Amino acid sequence: MLAGAPGTAESFVSAYLDEHTLQALVKGLSPEAELPPALAQILEGAPGEVVGRLVDLLIAEGTGPRAPLLRRLVARSCGVSPNIVVARLHETKGASRVALMQLLAEVDPAAALQAAVEATTSDEEPVLLEALRQLRAADFTPEIARAVRHLVESSSERVRLSSLPVMAERGKARVLPTLVAHAEKRHGSLSTAEAEVTGRALATSSPRGALDTFKGWLGLKGGGLLGRKTLPAPASVQRVALAGLERIGGEEADELLLRLAELGEDEVAAEADVVIDRRKGASGG
């Protein structure tokens, strides 16, 4: 009946799918169910007002049980107009922003990637973790590398612990200086967990570069240091080296482990002994 009158059809759909009707519709659908074909067809031609109402419902739901269903509804209705989602994205925080970031990844991956890059300057941990989740699969361009570096420098330890392995795996040897600087700059506040993750990241990034770094930290690089009976590196950085050396084989790594066992801070020295014994057992020595 409304064919040939697109303006009239849009007005009808907008009036029919008001906020209360959409709320009832969402409550009546199973979160896991496929969208009914008739509803999917209506949503594909839904005007912006309806899309906006669905986005508002998604924002209100956050990460609740009906968020996946709402993302599907919005994705079906705004495939040709993701700008509505982008506009709302900059107005939201926390779980609501995460929900919109996930939605945008479904309807416009390029826009979602840019939104993830921008989100790395947020101070909200859930937003930062979602940004990392989206960035880790992207090509490691200079822009993405800078964004991941923002995450590595986050005030949230959880974000740093999640970001360091991504930086190492994606950036390889070119991010080694950043990882070294991270360990040295934060040595006074590194937790055991972060020291270990940083050490493993260094070994992943560049085993050769990591070994050279560890030699410098442990006094085995440069003239006059071979005879030192103390280690230049503080205990937290010794632990970074220990974690990295566990991932690197060979005589050079074994020599550094022996030095940690002999001269390292008590806990680090004891753990270095455990690693040495484990290696001897694995090699039958």
PDB file of N, CA, C and O in Angstrom, residues 25-88:
ATOM      1  N   LEU A  25       9.714  -5.402  21.391  1.00  0.00           N
ATOM      2  CA  LEU A  25      10.233  -6.288  20.348  1.00  0.00           C
ATOM      3  C   LEU A  25      11.505  -6.986  20.823  1.00  0.00           C
ATOM      4  O   LEU A  25      11.656  -8.205  20.684  1.00  0.00           O
ATOM      5  N   VAL A  26      12.413  -6.222  21.422  1.00  0.00           N
ATOM      6  CA  VAL A  26      13.675  -6.796  21.891  1.00  0.00           C
ATOM      7  C   VAL A  26      13.428  -7.808  23.007  1.00  0.00           C
ATOM      8  O   VAL A  26      14.055  -8.869  23.053  1.00  0.00           O
ATOM      9  N   LYS A  27      12.504  -7.478  23.910  1.00  0.00           N
ATOM     10  CA  LYS A  27      12.192  -8.409  25.000  1.00  0.00           C
ATOM     11  C   LYS A  27      11.543  -9.686  24.486  1.00  0.00           C
ATOM     12  O   LYS A  27      11.691 -10.763  25.074  1.00  0.00           O
ATOM     13  N   GLY A  28      10.802  -9.579  23.377  1.00  0.00           N
ATOM     14  CA  GLY A  28      10.096 -10.742  22.854  1.00  0.00           C
ATOM     15  C   GLY A  28      10.934 -11.666  22.003  1.00  0.00           C
ATOM     16  O   GLY A  28      10.540 -12.803  21.738  1.00  0.00           O
ATOM     17  N   LEU A  29      12.100 -11.215  21.566  1.00  0.00           N
ATOM     18  CA  LEU A  29      12.979 -12.037  20.732  1.00  0.00           C
ATOM     19  C   LEU A  29      14.002 -12.754  21.586  1.00  0.00           C
ATOM     20  O   LEU A  29      14.542 -12.193  22.537  1.00  0.00           O
ATOM     21  N   SER A  30      14.270 -13.992  21.249  1.00  0.00           N
ATOM     22  CA  SER A  30      15.343 -14.720  21.926  1.00  0.00           C
ATOM     23  C   SER A  30      16.685 -14.113  21.518  1.00  0.00           C
ATOM     24  O   SER A  30      16.910 -13.846  20.338  1.00  0.00           O
ATOM     25  N   PRO A  31      17.599 -13.884  22.489  1.00  0.00           N
ATOM     26  CA  PRO A  31      18.898 -13.283  22.146  1.00  0.00           C
ATOM     27  C   PRO A  31      19.685 -14.077  21.111  1.00  0.00           C
ATOM     28  O   PRO A  31      20.477 -13.502  20.364  1.00  0.00           O
ATOM     29  N   GLU A  32      19.443 -15.400  21.036  1.00  0.00           N
ATOM     30  CA  GLU A  32      20.197 -16.228  20.102  1.00  0.00           C
ATOM     31  C   GLU A  32      19.459 -16.481  18.792  1.00  0.00           C
ATOM     32  O   GLU A  32      20.024 -17.039  17.853  1.00  0.00           O
ATOM     33  N   ALA A  33      18.187 -16.078  18.712  1.00  0.00           N
ATOM     34  CA  ALA A  33      17.369 -16.426  17.547  1.00  0.00           C
ATOM     35  C   ALA A  33      17.762 -15.616  16.311  1.00  0.00           C
ATOM     36  O   ALA A  33      18.270 -14.502  16.402  1.00  0.00           O
ATOM     37  N   GLU A  34      17.525 -16.211  15.149  1.00  0.00           N
ATOM     38  CA  GLU A  34      17.685 -15.479  13.894  1.00  0.00           C
ATOM     39  C   GLU A  34      16.565 -14.444  13.774  1.00  0.00           C
ATOM     40  O   GLU A  34      15.459 -14.649  14.272  1.00  0.00           O
ATOM     41  N   LEU A  35      16.872 -13.332  13.135  1.00  0.00           N
ATOM     42  CA  LEU A  35      15.846 -12.318  12.963  1.00  0.00           C
ATOM     43  C   LEU A  35      14.775 -12.825  12.007  1.00  0.00           C
ATOM     44  O   LEU A  35      15.092 -13.379  10.952  1.00  0.00           O
ATOM     45  N   PRO A  36      13.491 -12.641  12.330  1.00  0.00           N
ATOM     46  CA  PRO A  36      12.428 -13.012  11.387  1.00  0.00           C
ATOM     47  C   PRO A  36      12.620 -12.267  10.069  1.00  0.00           C
ATOM     48  O   PRO A  36      12.940 -11.064  10.077  1.00  0.00           O
ATOM     49  N   PRO A  37      12.448 -12.927   8.933  1.00  0.00           N
ATOM     50  CA  PRO A  37      12.672 -12.268   7.632  1.00  0.00           C
ATOM     51  C   PRO A  37      11.888 -10.971   7.459  1.00  0.00           C
ATOM     52  O   PRO A  37      12.418  -9.994   6.920  1.00  0.00           O
ATOM     53  N   ALA A  38      10.659 -10.949   7.925  1.00  0.00           N
ATOM     54  CA  ALA A  38       9.853  -9.727   7.766  1.00  0.00           C
ATOM     55  C   ALA A  38      10.454  -8.566   8.552  1.00  0.00           C
ATOM     56  O   ALA A  38      10.515  -7.430   8.071  1.00  0.00           O
ATOM     57  N   LEU A  39      10.924  -8.866   9.758  1.00  0.00           N
ATOM     58  CA  LEU A  39      11.546  -7.814  10.571  1.00  0.00           C
ATOM     59  C   LEU A  39      12.847  -7.345   9.928  1.00  0.00           C
ATOM     60  O   LEU A  39      13.130  -6.140   9.886  1.00  0.00           O
ATOM     61  N   ALA A  40      13.626  -8.294   9.428  1.00  0.00           N
ATOM     62  CA  ALA A  40      14.890  -7.928   8.778  1.00  0.00           C
ATOM     63  C   ALA A  40      14.645  -7.003   7.594  1.00  0.00           C
ATOM     64  O   ALA A  40      15.377  -6.032   7.385  1.00  0.00           O
ATOM     65  N   GLN A  41      13.581  -7.272   6.820  1.00  0.00           N
ATOM     66  CA  GLN A  41      13.274  -6.444   5.660  1.00  0.00           C
ATOM     67  C   GLN A  41      12.872  -5.031   6.094  1.00  0.00           C
ATOM     68  O   GLN A  41      13.279  -4.044   5.479  1.00  0.00           O
ATOM     69  N   ILE A  42      12.100  -4.939   7.174  1.00  0.00           N
ATOM     70  CA  ILE A  42      11.695  -3.625   7.665  1.00  0.00           C
ATOM     71  C   ILE A  42      12.914  -2.836   8.147  1.00  0.00           C
ATOM     72  O   ILE A  42      13.070  -1.650   7.848  1.00  0.00           O
ATOM     73  N   LEU A  43      13.805  -3.516   8.860  1.00  0.00           N
ATOM     74  CA  LEU A  43      14.970  -2.832   9.414  1.00  0.00           C
ATOM     75  C   LEU A  43      15.908  -2.338   8.322  1.00  0.00           C
ATOM     76  O   LEU A  43      16.545  -1.290   8.465  1.00  0.00           O
ATOM     77  N   GLU A  44      15.997  -3.086   7.236  1.00  0.00           N
ATOM     78  CA  GLU A  44      16.896  -2.679   6.147  1.00  0.00           C
ATOM     79  C   GLU A  44      16.503  -1.339   5.551  1.00  0.00           C
ATOM     80  O   GLU A  44      17.346  -0.610   5.026  1.00  0.00           O
ATOM     81  N   GLY A  45      15.225  -1.016   5.630  1.00  0.00           N
ATOM     82  CA  GLY A  45      14.779   0.276   5.102  1.00  0.00           C
ATOM     83  C   GLY A  45      14.396   1.261   6.188  1.00  0.00           C
ATOM     84  O   GLY A  45      13.733   2.262   5.915  1.00  0.00           O
ATOM     85  N   ALA A  46      14.833   0.968   7.443  1.00  0.00           N
ATOM     86  CA  ALA A  46      14.412   1.813   8.558  1.00  0.00           C
ATOM     87  C   ALA A  46      15.035   3.193   8.464  1.00  0.00           C
ATOM     88  O   ALA A  46      16.208   3.341   8.129  1.00  0.00           O
ATOM     89  N   PRO A  47      14.270   4.228   8.766  1.00  0.00           N
ATOM     90  CA  PRO A  47      14.815   5.601   8.748  1.00  0.00           C
ATOM     91  C   PRO A  47      15.755   5.833   9.928  1.00  0.00           C
ATOM     92  O   PRO A  47      15.810   5.040  10.876  1.00  0.00           O
ATOM     93  N   GLY A  48      16.461   6.949   9.871  1.00  0.00           N
ATOM     94  CA  GLY A  48      17.461   7.241  10.887  1.00  0.00           C
ATOM     95  C   GLY A  48      16.901   7.301  12.294  1.00  0.00           C
ATOM     96  O   GLY A  48      17.590   6.943  13.260  1.00  0.00           O
ATOM     97  N   GLU A  49      15.656   7.765  12.450  1.00  0.00           N
ATOM     98  CA  GLU A  49      15.079   7.856  13.791  1.00  0.00           C
ATOM     99  C   GLU A  49      15.011   6.480  14.457  1.00  0.00           C
ATOM    100  O   GLU A  49      15.292   6.340  15.649  1.00  0.00           O
ATOM    101  N   VAL A  50      14.656   5.460  13.668  1.00  0.00           N
ATOM    102  CA  VAL A  50      14.558   4.101  14.214  1.00  0.00           C
ATOM    103  C   VAL A  50      15.946   3.577  14.564  1.00  0.00           C
ATOM    104  O   VAL A  50      16.153   2.963  15.614  1.00  0.00           O
ATOM    105  N   VAL A  51      16.899   3.830  13.678  1.00  0.00           N
ATOM    106  CA  VAL A  51      18.274   3.401  13.961  1.00  0.00           C
ATOM    107  C   VAL A  51      18.762   4.043  15.255  1.00  0.00           C
ATOM    108  O   VAL A  51      19.352   3.382  16.115  1.00  0.00           O
ATOM    109  N   GLY A  52      18.499   5.332  15.413  1.00  0.00           N
ATOM    110  CA  GLY A  52      18.908   6.029  16.628  1.00  0.00           C
ATOM    111  C   GLY A  52      18.285   5.431  17.874  1.00  0.00           C
ATOM    112  O   GLY A  52      18.945   5.315  18.916  1.00  0.00           O
ATOM    113  N   ARG A  53      17.006   5.028  17.780  1.00  0.00           N
ATOM    114  CA  ARG A  53      16.344   4.424  18.941  1.00  0.00           C
ATOM    115  C   ARG A  53      16.977   3.082  19.294  1.00  0.00           C
ATOM    116  O   ARG A  53      17.160   2.756  20.470  1.00  0.00           O
ATOM    117  N   LEU A  54      17.297   2.305  18.281  1.00  0.00           N
ATOM    118  CA  LEU A  54      17.957   1.022  18.536  1.00  0.00           C
ATOM    119  C   LEU A  54      19.336   1.225  19.155  1.00  0.00           C
ATOM    120  O   LEU A  54      19.748   0.487  20.061  1.00  0.00           O
ATOM    121  N   VAL A  55      20.060   2.225  18.663  1.00  0.00           N
ATOM    122  CA  VAL A  55      21.373   2.524  19.231  1.00  0.00           C
ATOM    123  C   VAL A  55      21.224   2.935  20.691  1.00  0.00           C
ATOM    124  O   VAL A  55      22.024   2.525  21.544  1.00  0.00           O
ATOM    125  N   ASP A  56      20.198   3.726  21.003  1.00  0.00           N
ATOM    126  CA  ASP A  56      19.969   4.116  22.398  1.00  0.00           C
ATOM    127  C   ASP A  56      19.709   2.895  23.274  1.00  0.00           C
ATOM    128  O   ASP A  56      20.193   2.821  24.416  1.00  0.00           O
ATOM    129  N   LEU A  57      18.943   1.932  22.746  1.00  0.00           N
ATOM    130  CA  LEU A  57      18.685   0.706  23.504  1.00  0.00           C
ATOM    131  C   LEU A  57      19.976  -0.084  23.716  1.00  0.00           C
ATOM    132  O   LEU A  57      20.202  -0.649  24.797  1.00  0.00           O
ATOM    133  N   LEU A  58      20.819  -0.112  22.691  1.00  0.00           N
ATOM    134  CA  LEU A  58      22.096  -0.814  22.814  1.00  0.00           C
ATOM    135  C   LEU A  58      22.979  -0.135  23.857  1.00  0.00           C
ATOM    136  O   LEU A  58      23.627  -0.805  24.675  1.00  0.00           O
ATOM    137  N   ILE A  59      23.015   1.192  23.837  1.00  0.00           N
ATOM    138  CA  ILE A  59      23.804   1.937  24.821  1.00  0.00           C
ATOM    139  C   ILE A  59      23.303   1.625  26.231  1.00  0.00           C
ATOM    140  O   ILE A  59      24.086   1.394  27.159  1.00  0.00           O
ATOM    141  N   ALA A  60      21.986   1.597  26.395  1.00  0.00           N
ATOM    142  CA  ALA A  60      21.409   1.306  27.711  1.00  0.00           C
ATOM    143  C   ALA A  60      21.717  -0.120  28.144  1.00  0.00           C
ATOM    144  O   ALA A  60      21.943  -0.378  29.333  1.00  0.00           O
ATOM    145  N   GLU A  61      21.778  -1.037  27.196  1.00  0.00           N
ATOM    146  CA  GLU A  61      22.046  -2.446  27.523  1.00  0.00           C
ATOM    147  C   GLU A  61      23.506  -2.663  27.870  1.00  0.00           C
ATOM    148  O   GLU A  61      23.840  -3.536  28.683  1.00  0.00           O
ATOM    149  N   GLY A  62      24.398  -1.867  27.272  1.00  0.00           N
ATOM    150  CA  GLY A  62      25.829  -2.026  27.554  1.00  0.00           C
ATOM    151  C   GLY A  62      26.318  -3.411  27.158  1.00  0.00           C
ATOM    152  O   GLY A  62      26.196  -3.819  26.007  1.00  0.00           O
ATOM    153  N   THR A  63      26.854  -4.138  28.133  1.00  0.00           N
ATOM    154  CA  THR A  63      27.323  -5.511  27.871  1.00  0.00           C
ATOM    155  C   THR A  63      26.354  -6.543  28.428  1.00  0.00           C
ATOM    156  O   THR A  63      26.742  -7.671  28.720  1.00  0.00           O
ATOM    157  N   GLY A  64      25.075  -6.150  28.579  1.00  0.00           N
ATOM    158  CA  GLY A  64      24.065  -7.056  29.108  1.00  0.00           C
ATOM    159  C   GLY A  64      23.744  -8.203  28.155  1.00  0.00           C
ATOM    160  O   GLY A  64      24.245  -8.270  27.034  1.00  0.00           O
ATOM    161  N   PRO A  65      22.869  -9.115  28.587  1.00  0.00           N
ATOM    162  CA  PRO A  65      22.600 -10.335  27.819  1.00  0.00           C
ATOM    163  C   PRO A  65      21.977 -10.097  26.441  1.00  0.00           C
ATOM    164  O   PRO A  65      22.105 -10.929  25.549  1.00  0.00           O
ATOM    165  N   ARG A  66      21.292  -8.972  26.263  1.00  0.00           N
ATOM    166  CA  ARG A  66      20.640  -8.714  24.976  1.00  0.00           C
ATOM    167  C   ARG A  66      21.475  -7.832  24.048  1.00  0.00           C
ATOM    168  O   ARG A  66      21.023  -7.463  22.969  1.00  0.00           O
ATOM    169  N   ALA A  67      22.701  -7.526  24.473  1.00  0.00           N
ATOM    170  CA  ALA A  67      23.572  -6.697  23.628  1.00  0.00           C
ATOM    171  C   ALA A  67      23.853  -7.347  22.271  1.00  0.00           C
ATOM    172  O   ALA A  67      23.797  -6.660  21.236  1.00  0.00           O
ATOM    173  N   PRO A  68      24.152  -8.659  22.199  1.00  0.00           N
ATOM    174  CA  PRO A  68      24.388  -9.259  20.876  1.00  0.00           C
ATOM    175  C   PRO A  68      23.182  -9.153  19.947  1.00  0.00           C
ATOM    176  O   PRO A  68      23.335  -8.881  18.754  1.00  0.00           O
ATOM    177  N   LEU A  69      21.967  -9.350  20.499  1.00  0.00           N
ATOM    178  CA  LEU A  69      20.758  -9.214  19.687  1.00  0.00           C
ATOM    179  C   LEU A  69      20.605  -7.775  19.201  1.00  0.00           C
ATOM    180  O   LEU A  69      20.323  -7.530  18.014  1.00  0.00           O
ATOM    181  N   LEU A  70      20.811  -6.826  20.075  1.00  0.00           N
ATOM    182  CA  LEU A  70      20.682  -5.422  19.685  1.00  0.00           C
ATOM    183  C   LEU A  70      21.718  -5.036  18.643  1.00  0.00           C
ATOM    184  O   LEU A  70      21.438  -4.264  17.723  1.00  0.00           O
ATOM    185  N   ARG A  71      22.937  -5.596  18.767  1.00  0.00           N
ATOM    186  CA  ARG A  71      23.951  -5.310  17.743  1.00  0.00           C
ATOM    187  C   ARG A  71      23.500  -5.829  16.384  1.00  0.00           C
ATOM    188  O   ARG A  71      23.702  -5.176  15.352  1.00  0.00           O
ATOM    189  N   ARG A  72      22.878  -7.003  16.375  1.00  0.00           N
ATOM    190  CA  ARG A  72      22.383  -7.547  15.098  1.00  0.00           C
ATOM    191  C   ARG A  72      21.275  -6.667  14.529  1.00  0.00           C
ATOM    192  O   ARG A  72      21.215  -6.428  13.319  1.00  0.00           O
ATOM    193  N   LEU A  73      20.383  -6.195  15.394  1.00  0.00           N
ATOM    194  CA  LEU A  73      19.288  -5.345  14.926  1.00  0.00           C
ATOM    195  C   LEU A  73      19.824  -4.032  14.351  1.00  0.00           C
ATOM    196  O   LEU A  73      19.398  -3.589  13.278  1.00  0.00           O
ATOM    197  N   VAL A  74      20.767  -3.420  15.063  1.00  0.00           N
ATOM    198  CA  VAL A  74      21.312  -2.156  14.569  1.00  0.00           C
ATOM    199  C   VAL A  74      22.127  -2.385  13.304  1.00  0.00           C
ATOM    200  O   VAL A  74      22.056  -1.600  12.352  1.00  0.00           O
ATOM    201  N   ALA A  75      22.911  -3.464  13.288  1.00  0.00           N
ATOM    202  CA  ALA A  75      23.727  -3.755  12.100  1.00  0.00           C
ATOM    203  C   ALA A  75      22.844  -3.923  10.870  1.00  0.00           C
ATOM    204  O   ALA A  75      23.177  -3.459   9.772  1.00  0.00           O
ATOM    205  N   ARG A  76      21.694  -4.568  11.039  1.00  0.00           N
ATOM    206  CA  ARG A  76      20.788  -4.767   9.904  1.00  0.00           C
ATOM    207  C   ARG A  76      20.169  -3.438   9.477  1.00  0.00           C
ATOM    208  O   ARG A  76      19.930  -3.209   8.296  1.00  0.00           O
ATOM    209  N   SER A  77      19.939  -2.538  10.444  1.00  0.00           N
ATOM    210  CA  SER A  77      19.216  -1.307  10.115  1.00  0.00           C
ATOM    211  C   SER A  77      20.124  -0.170   9.667  1.00  0.00           C
ATOM    212  O   SER A  77      19.663   0.752   9.008  1.00  0.00           O
ATOM    213  N   CYS A  78      21.428  -0.216  10.021  1.00  0.00           N
ATOM    214  CA  CYS A  78      22.260   0.941   9.696  1.00  0.00           C
ATOM    215  C   CYS A  78      23.421   0.585   8.780  1.00  0.00           C
ATOM    216  O   CYS A  78      24.425   1.299   8.747  1.00  0.00           O
ATOM    217  N   GLY A  79      23.274  -0.494   8.035  1.00  0.00           N
ATOM    218  CA  GLY A  79      24.359  -0.880   7.145  1.00  0.00           C
ATOM    219  C   GLY A  79      24.742   0.200   6.162  1.00  0.00           C
ATOM    220  O   GLY A  79      25.882   0.297   5.739  1.00  0.00           O
ATOM    221  N   VAL A  80      23.785   1.044   5.795  1.00  0.00           N
ATOM    222  CA  VAL A  80      24.087   2.110   4.833  1.00  0.00           C
ATOM    223  C   VAL A  80      24.351   3.441   5.528  1.00  0.00           C
ATOM    224  O   VAL A  80      24.659   4.424   4.891  1.00  0.00           O
ATOM    225  N   SER A  81      24.232   3.472   6.873  1.00  0.00           N
ATOM    226  CA  SER A  81      24.421   4.738   7.579  1.00  0.00           C
ATOM    227  C   SER A  81      25.127   4.532   8.920  1.00  0.00           C
ATOM    228  O   SER A  81      24.550   4.797   9.977  1.00  0.00           O
ATOM    229  N   PRO A  82      26.380   4.052   8.894  1.00  0.00           N
ATOM    230  CA  PRO A  82      27.103   3.848  10.151  1.00  0.00           C
ATOM    231  C   PRO A  82      27.463   5.147  10.854  1.00  0.00           C
ATOM    232  O   PRO A  82      27.910   5.134  11.998  1.00  0.00           O
ATOM    233  N   ASN A  83      27.266   6.296  10.182  1.00  0.00           N
ATOM    234  CA  ASN A  83      27.596   7.581  10.802  1.00  0.00           C
ATOM    235  C   ASN A  83      26.813   7.810  12.094  1.00  0.00           C
ATOM    236  O   ASN A  83      27.276   8.511  12.996  1.00  0.00           O
ATOM    237  N   ILE A  84      25.634   7.225  12.170  1.00  0.00           N
ATOM    238  CA  ILE A  84      24.833   7.358  13.385  1.00  0.00           C
ATOM    239  C   ILE A  84      25.574   6.730  14.555  1.00  0.00           C
ATOM    240  O   ILE A  84      25.637   7.283  15.656  1.00  0.00           O
ATOM    241  N   VAL A  85      26.173   5.561  14.312  1.00  0.00           N
ATOM    242  CA  VAL A  85      26.922   4.868  15.367  1.00  0.00           C
ATOM    243  C   VAL A  85      28.162   5.661  15.737  1.00  0.00           C
ATOM    244  O   VAL A  85      28.480   5.836  16.913  1.00  0.00           O
ATOM    245  N   VAL A  86      28.872   6.171  14.736  1.00  0.00           N
ATOM    246  CA  VAL A  86      30.093   6.947  14.990  1.00  0.00           C
ATOM    247  C   VAL A  86      29.773   8.173  15.840  1.00  0.00           C
ATOM    248  O   VAL A  86      30.496   8.498  16.794  1.00  0.00           O
ATOM    249  N   ALA A  87      28.677   8.840  15.506  1.00  0.00           N
ATOM    250  CA  ALA A  87      28.304  10.047  16.254  1.00  0.00           C
ATOM    251  C   ALA A  87      28.009   9.715  17.715  1.00  0.00           C
ATOM    252  O   ALA A  87      28.449  10.422  18.628  1.00  0.00           O
ATOM    253  N   ARG A  88      27.283   8.623  17.950  1.00  0.00           N
ATOM    254  CA  ARG A  88      26.949   8.247  19.325  1.00  0.00           C
ATOM    255  C   ARG A  88      28.183   7.757  20.075  1.00  0.00           C
ATOM    256  O   ARG A  88      28.266   7.894  21.296  1.00  0.00           O
TER     257      ARG A  88
END
